[in-house]
Every structure is written in C-alpha cells, then in structure tokens.
PDB file of C-alpha atoms in Angstrom:
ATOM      1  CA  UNK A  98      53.317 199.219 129.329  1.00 37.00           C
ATOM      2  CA  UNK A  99      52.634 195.989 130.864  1.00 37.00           C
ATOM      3  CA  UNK A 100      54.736 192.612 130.348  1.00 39.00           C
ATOM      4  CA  UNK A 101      53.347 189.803 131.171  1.00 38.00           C
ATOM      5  CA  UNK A 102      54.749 186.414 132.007  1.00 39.00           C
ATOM      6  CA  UNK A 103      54.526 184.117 129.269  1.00 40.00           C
ATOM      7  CA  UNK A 104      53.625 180.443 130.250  1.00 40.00           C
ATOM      8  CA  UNK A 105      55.835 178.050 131.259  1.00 41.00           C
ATOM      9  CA  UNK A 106      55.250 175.366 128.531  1.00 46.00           C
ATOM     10  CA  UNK A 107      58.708 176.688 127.138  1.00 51.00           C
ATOM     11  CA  UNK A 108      61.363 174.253 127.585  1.00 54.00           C
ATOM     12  CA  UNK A 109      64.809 175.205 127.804  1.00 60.00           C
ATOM     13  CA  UNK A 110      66.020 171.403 126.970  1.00 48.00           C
ATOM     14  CA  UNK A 111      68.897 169.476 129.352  1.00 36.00           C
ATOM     15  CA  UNK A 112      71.844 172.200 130.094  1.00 36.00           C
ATOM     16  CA  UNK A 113      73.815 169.513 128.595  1.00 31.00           C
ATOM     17  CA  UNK A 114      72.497 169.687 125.385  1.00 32.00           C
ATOM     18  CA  UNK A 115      73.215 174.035 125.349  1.00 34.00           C
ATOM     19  CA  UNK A 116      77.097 173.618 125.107  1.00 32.00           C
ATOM     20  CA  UNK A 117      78.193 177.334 123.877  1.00 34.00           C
ATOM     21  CA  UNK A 118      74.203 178.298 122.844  1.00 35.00           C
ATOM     22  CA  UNK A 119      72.704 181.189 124.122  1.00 38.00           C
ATOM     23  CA  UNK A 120      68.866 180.069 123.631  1.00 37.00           C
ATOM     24  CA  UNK A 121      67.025 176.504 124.146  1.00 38.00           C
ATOM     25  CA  UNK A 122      67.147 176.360 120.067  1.00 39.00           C
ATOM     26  CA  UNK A 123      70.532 176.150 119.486  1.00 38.00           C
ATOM     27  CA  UNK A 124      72.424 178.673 117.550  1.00 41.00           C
ATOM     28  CA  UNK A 125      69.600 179.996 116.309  1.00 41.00           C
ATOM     29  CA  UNK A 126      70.485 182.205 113.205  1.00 42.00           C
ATOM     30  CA  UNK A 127      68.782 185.638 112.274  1.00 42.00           C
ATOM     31  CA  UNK A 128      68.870 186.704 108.745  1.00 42.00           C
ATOM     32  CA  UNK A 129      67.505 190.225 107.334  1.00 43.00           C
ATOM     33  CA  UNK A 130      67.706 190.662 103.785  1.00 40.00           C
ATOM     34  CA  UNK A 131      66.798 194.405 102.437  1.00 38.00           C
ATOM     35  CA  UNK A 132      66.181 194.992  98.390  1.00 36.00           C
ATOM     36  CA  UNK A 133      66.518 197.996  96.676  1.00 36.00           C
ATOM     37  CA  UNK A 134      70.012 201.203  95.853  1.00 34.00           C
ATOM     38  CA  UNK A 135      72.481 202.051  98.132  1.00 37.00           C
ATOM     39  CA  UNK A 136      73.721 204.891  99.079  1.00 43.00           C
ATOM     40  CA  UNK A 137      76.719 205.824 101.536  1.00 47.00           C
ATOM     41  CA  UNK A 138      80.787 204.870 101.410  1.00 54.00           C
ATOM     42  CA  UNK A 139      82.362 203.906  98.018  1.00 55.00           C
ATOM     43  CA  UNK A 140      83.769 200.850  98.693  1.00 60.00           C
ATOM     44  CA  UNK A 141      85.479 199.870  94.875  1.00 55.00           C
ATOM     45  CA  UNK A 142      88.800 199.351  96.234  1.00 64.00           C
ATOM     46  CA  UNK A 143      88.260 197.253  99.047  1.00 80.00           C
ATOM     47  CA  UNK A 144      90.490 194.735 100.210  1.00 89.00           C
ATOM     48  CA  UNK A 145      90.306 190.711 102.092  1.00 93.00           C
ATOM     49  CA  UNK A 146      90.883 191.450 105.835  1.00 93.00           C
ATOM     50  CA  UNK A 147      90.344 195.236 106.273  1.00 92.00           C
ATOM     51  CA  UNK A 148      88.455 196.657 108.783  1.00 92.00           C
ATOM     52  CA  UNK A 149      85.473 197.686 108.392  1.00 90.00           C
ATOM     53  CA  UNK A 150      84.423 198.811 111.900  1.00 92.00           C
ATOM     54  CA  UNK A 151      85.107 197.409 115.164  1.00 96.00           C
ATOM     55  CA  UNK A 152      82.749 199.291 118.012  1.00 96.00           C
ATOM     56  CA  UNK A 153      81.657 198.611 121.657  1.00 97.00           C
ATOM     57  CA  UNK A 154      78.041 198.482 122.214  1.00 96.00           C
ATOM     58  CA  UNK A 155      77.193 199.011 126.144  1.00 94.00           C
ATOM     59  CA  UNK A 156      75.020 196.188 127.371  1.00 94.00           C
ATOM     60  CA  UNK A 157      71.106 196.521 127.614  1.00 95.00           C
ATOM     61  CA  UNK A 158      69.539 197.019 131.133  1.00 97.00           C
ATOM     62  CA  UNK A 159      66.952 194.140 132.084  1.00 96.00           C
ATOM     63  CA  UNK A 160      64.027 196.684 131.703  1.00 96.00           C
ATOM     64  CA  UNK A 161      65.581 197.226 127.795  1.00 96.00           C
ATOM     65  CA  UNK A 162      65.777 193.092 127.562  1.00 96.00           C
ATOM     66  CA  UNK A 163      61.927 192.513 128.674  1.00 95.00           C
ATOM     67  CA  UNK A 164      60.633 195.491 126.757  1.00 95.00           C
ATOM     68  CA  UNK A 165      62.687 194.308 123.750  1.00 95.00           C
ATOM     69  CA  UNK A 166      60.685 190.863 124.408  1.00 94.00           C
ATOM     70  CA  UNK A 167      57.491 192.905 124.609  1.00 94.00           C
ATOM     71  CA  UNK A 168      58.045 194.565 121.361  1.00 94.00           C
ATOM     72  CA  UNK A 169      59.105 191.403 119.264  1.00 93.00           C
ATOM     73  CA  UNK A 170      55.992 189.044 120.802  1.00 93.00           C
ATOM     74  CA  UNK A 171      59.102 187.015 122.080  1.00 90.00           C
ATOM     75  CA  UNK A 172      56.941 184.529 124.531  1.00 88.00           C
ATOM     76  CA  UNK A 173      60.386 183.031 125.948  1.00 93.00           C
ATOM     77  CA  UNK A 174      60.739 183.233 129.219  1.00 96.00           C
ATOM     78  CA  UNK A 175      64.234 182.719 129.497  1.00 96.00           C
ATOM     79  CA  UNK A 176      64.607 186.661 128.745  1.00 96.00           C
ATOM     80  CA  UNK A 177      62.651 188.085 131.374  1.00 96.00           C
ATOM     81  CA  UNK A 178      62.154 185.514 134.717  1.00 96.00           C
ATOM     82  CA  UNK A 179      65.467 184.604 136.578  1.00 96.00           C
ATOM     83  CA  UNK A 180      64.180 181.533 137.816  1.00 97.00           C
ATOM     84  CA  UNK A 181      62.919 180.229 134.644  1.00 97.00           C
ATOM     85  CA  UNK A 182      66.681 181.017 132.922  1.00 97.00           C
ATOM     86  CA  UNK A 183      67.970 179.277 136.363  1.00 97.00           C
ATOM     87  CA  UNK A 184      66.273 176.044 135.290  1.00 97.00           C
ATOM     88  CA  UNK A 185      67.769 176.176 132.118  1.00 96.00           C
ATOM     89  CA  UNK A 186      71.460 176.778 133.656  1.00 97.00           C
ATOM     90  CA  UNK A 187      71.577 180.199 132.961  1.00 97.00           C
ATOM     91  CA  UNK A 188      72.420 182.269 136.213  1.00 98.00           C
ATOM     92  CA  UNK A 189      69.780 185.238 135.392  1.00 97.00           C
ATOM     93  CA  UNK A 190      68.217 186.429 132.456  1.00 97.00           C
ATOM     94  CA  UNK A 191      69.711 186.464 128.868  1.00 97.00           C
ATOM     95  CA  UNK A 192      69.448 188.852 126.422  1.00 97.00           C
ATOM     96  CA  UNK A 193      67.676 188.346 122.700  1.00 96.00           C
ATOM     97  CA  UNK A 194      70.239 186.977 120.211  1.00 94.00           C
ATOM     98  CA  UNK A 195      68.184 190.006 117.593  1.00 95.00           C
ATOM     99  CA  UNK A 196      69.214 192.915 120.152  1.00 96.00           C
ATOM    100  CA  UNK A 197      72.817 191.819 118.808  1.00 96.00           C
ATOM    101  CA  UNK A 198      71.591 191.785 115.262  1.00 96.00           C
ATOM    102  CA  UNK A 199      69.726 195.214 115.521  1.00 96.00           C
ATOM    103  CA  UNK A 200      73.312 196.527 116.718  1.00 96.00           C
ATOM    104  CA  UNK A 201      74.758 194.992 113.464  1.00 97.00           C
ATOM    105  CA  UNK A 202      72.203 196.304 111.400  1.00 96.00           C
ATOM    106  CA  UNK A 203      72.453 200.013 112.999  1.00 96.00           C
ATOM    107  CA  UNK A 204      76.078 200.259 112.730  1.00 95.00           C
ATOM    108  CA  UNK A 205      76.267 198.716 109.398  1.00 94.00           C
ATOM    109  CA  UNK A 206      73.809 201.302 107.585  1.00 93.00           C
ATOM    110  CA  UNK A 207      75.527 204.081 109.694  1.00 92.00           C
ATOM    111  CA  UNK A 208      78.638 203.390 107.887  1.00 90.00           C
ATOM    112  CA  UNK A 209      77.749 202.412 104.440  1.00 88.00           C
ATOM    113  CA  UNK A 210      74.179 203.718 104.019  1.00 86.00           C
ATOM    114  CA  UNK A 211      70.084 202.122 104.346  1.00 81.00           C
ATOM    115  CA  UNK A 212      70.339 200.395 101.021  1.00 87.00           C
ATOM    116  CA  UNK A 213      73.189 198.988 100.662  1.00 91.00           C
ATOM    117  CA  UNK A 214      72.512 196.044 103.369  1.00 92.00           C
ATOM    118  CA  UNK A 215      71.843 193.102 101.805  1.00 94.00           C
ATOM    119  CA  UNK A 216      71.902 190.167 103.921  1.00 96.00           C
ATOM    120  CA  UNK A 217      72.577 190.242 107.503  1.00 97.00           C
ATOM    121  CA  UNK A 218      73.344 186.601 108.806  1.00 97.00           C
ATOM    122  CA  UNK A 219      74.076 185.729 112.539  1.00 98.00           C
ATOM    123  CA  UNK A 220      74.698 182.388 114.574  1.00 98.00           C
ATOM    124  CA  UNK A 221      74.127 183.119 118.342  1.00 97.00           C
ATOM    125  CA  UNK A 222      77.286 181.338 120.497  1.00 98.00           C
ATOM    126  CA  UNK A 223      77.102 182.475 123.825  1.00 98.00           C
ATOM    127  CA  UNK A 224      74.618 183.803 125.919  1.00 98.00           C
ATOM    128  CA  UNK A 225      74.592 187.518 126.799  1.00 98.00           C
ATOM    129  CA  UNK A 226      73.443 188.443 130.023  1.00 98.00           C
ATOM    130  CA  UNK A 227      72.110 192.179 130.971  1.00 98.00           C
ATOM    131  CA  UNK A 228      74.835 195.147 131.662  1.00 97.00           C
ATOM    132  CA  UNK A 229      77.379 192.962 129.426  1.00 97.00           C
ATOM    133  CA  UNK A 230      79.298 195.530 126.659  1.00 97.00           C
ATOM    134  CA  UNK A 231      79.939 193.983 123.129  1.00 98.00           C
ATOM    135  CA  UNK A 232      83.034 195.063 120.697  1.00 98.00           C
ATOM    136  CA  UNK A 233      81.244 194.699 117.188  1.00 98.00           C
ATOM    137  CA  UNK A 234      83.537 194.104 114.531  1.00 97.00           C
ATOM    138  CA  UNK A 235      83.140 193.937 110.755  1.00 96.00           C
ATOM    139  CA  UNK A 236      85.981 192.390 108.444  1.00 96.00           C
ATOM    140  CA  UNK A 237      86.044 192.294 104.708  1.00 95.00           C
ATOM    141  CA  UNK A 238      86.324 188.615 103.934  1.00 96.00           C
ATOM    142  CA  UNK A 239      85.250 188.705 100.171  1.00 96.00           C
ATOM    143  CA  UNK A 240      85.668 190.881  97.653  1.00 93.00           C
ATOM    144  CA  UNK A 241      82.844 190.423  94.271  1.00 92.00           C
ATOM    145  CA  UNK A 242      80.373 191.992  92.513  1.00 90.00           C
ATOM    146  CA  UNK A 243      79.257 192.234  96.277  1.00 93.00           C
ATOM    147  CA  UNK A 244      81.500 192.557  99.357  1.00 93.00           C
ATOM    148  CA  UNK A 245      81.011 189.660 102.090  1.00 96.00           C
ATOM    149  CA  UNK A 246      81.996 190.848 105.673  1.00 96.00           C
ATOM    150  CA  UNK A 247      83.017 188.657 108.611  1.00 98.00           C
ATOM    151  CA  UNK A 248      80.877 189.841 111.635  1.00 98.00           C
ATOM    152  CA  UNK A 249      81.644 189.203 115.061  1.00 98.00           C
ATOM    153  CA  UNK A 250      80.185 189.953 118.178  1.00 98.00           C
ATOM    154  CA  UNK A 251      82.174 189.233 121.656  1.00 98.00           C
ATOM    155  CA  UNK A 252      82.061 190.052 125.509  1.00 98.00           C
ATOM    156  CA  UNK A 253      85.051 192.082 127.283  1.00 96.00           C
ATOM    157  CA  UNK A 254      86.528 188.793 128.091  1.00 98.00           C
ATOM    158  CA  UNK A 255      86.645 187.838 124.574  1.00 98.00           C
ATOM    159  CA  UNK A 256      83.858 185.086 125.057  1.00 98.00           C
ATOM    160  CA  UNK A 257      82.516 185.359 121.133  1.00 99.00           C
ATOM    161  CA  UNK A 258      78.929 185.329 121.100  1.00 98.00           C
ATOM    162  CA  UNK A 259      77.425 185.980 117.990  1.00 98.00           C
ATOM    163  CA  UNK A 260      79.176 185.183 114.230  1.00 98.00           C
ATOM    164  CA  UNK A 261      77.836 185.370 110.716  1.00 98.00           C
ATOM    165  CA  UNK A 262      78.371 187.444 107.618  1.00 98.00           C
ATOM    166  CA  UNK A 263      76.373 190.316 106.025  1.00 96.00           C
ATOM    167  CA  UNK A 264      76.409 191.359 101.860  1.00 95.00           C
ATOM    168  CA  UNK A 265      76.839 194.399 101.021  1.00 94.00           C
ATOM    169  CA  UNK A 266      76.877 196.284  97.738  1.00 91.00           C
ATOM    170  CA  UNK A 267      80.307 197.661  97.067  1.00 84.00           C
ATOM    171  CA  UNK A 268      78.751 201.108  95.348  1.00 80.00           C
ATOM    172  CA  UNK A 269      76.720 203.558  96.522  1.00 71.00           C
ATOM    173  CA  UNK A 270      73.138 203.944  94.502  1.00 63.00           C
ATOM    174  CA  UNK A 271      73.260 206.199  90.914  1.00 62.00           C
ATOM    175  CA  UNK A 272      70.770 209.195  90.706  1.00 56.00           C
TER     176      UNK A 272
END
C-alpha cells in the first residue's frame, strides 16, 4: 500500500484559534445513524446514571493512524507528516477524531447488538496523539421510548477528548 503526501494547501489556522480542538475545524462532530431491529441486551429497566461500559482502548501506532487516513480519503496532513502538525502547534502527528468513533461504535454493538445503534454523536476536544490509551465510557443519561447515553472518551491523565451521546433502542428486535 502506498500513502502519499497530500498537498499542503491544508491550513491548520493560528494555534490560537485551536484552544482544546484536536483538528484545524474545530470540534468537528461525527454522527452515524443506523436504521433497522435490534438485537442484543434487554435494557427495559434501565436507570439515569448507570454504567453502561467503561473500557480502555490501547492507542493506534502511527502506521494504524496513516493507513486509517489512507482508507477514509482523509487528505489532512496533520495525521500523517510531523512537520506539517508542528506548524499547526501540534508536537507530532494526531490521530483521526473517527478512529475514536469507530471504538464507540465497536464497543457499543458488542454490548447491545448491530441494530440497535441509532445515532452515534461525537465532539472531538483534545487531540490524540499515536501510542495514547483511551478509557471509553458509556452512561445512561436518558431513559424514553429510546435510551440516550453520555459518551466519553479521555487520555490516562484524564485530558477528555472526545464527548457526545449515542440512541439506542431499549429492546432487542422481535422475530
């Protein structure tokens, strides 16, 4: 596989303007919405606050990040060329605020089943560089016809660096 460079037209804007942003486009959000039954964990009788899941995710290796930028078309080079991401005030490379949401997503349908997903919001905070671990955590904040969790991703020092919400349906699918 080969990775190219993409040009440097990319701006990555004054490092003033990037106050707790992990990409030139501020807080970008990422939202995946899936249709269709559910399957997976009962959840009739959950409660405000419980815990869903709280997990570490290891960090992704620089090779991971710029074949992760190969794979989306991401043409930013912020993710894979230090020098770039040290113009923009970054000391190396930074990692793609969807590698966080594809964690999400992953541990989400591992614990309540495929359909069941229904929207998966995130706001990117803080930049995450390669080799840096994430605890994952998923908190019942709403309780409806739907449940609403409270997702948050943050490093070992407890810098949070993603936030958002996903919508989930409370029963598994009918056969």
């Amino acid at each position: 596989m080969s990775l190219r460079k993409a040009p440097r037209a990319v701006s990555c804007g004054s490092p003033r303007s990037r106050t707790n942003t992990a990409s030139p486009d501020r807080n970008r959000s990422h939202c995946v919405r899936s249709r269709g039954s559910s399957n997976g964990v009962d959840m009739l009788n959950e409660e405000v606050g419980r815990l869903v899941f709280e997990r570490q995710v290891s960090g992704a290796t620089r090779d991971a990040i710029a074949m992760f930028s190969a794979a989306t078309e991401d043409p930013n080079p912020i993710h894979v060329d230090d020098g770039f991401a040290k113009e923009c005030g970054f000391p190396q490379v930074i990692q793609q605020g969807p590698m966080t949401t594809a964690h999400f997503a992953r541990l989400l349908v591992e614990r309540l089943g495929r359909q069941r997903l229904k929207v998966l919001d995130l706001t990117f905070t803080a930049p995450v560089f390669p080799h840096e671990a994430l605890a994952l955590t998923a908190k019942v904040a709403k309780v409806e016809d739907d449940l609403t969790l409270d997702l948050t991703a943050a490093k070992q020092d407890g810098t949070v660096t993603a936030k958002g919400f996903a919508i989930v349906s409370r029963t598994p699918a009918r056969k």
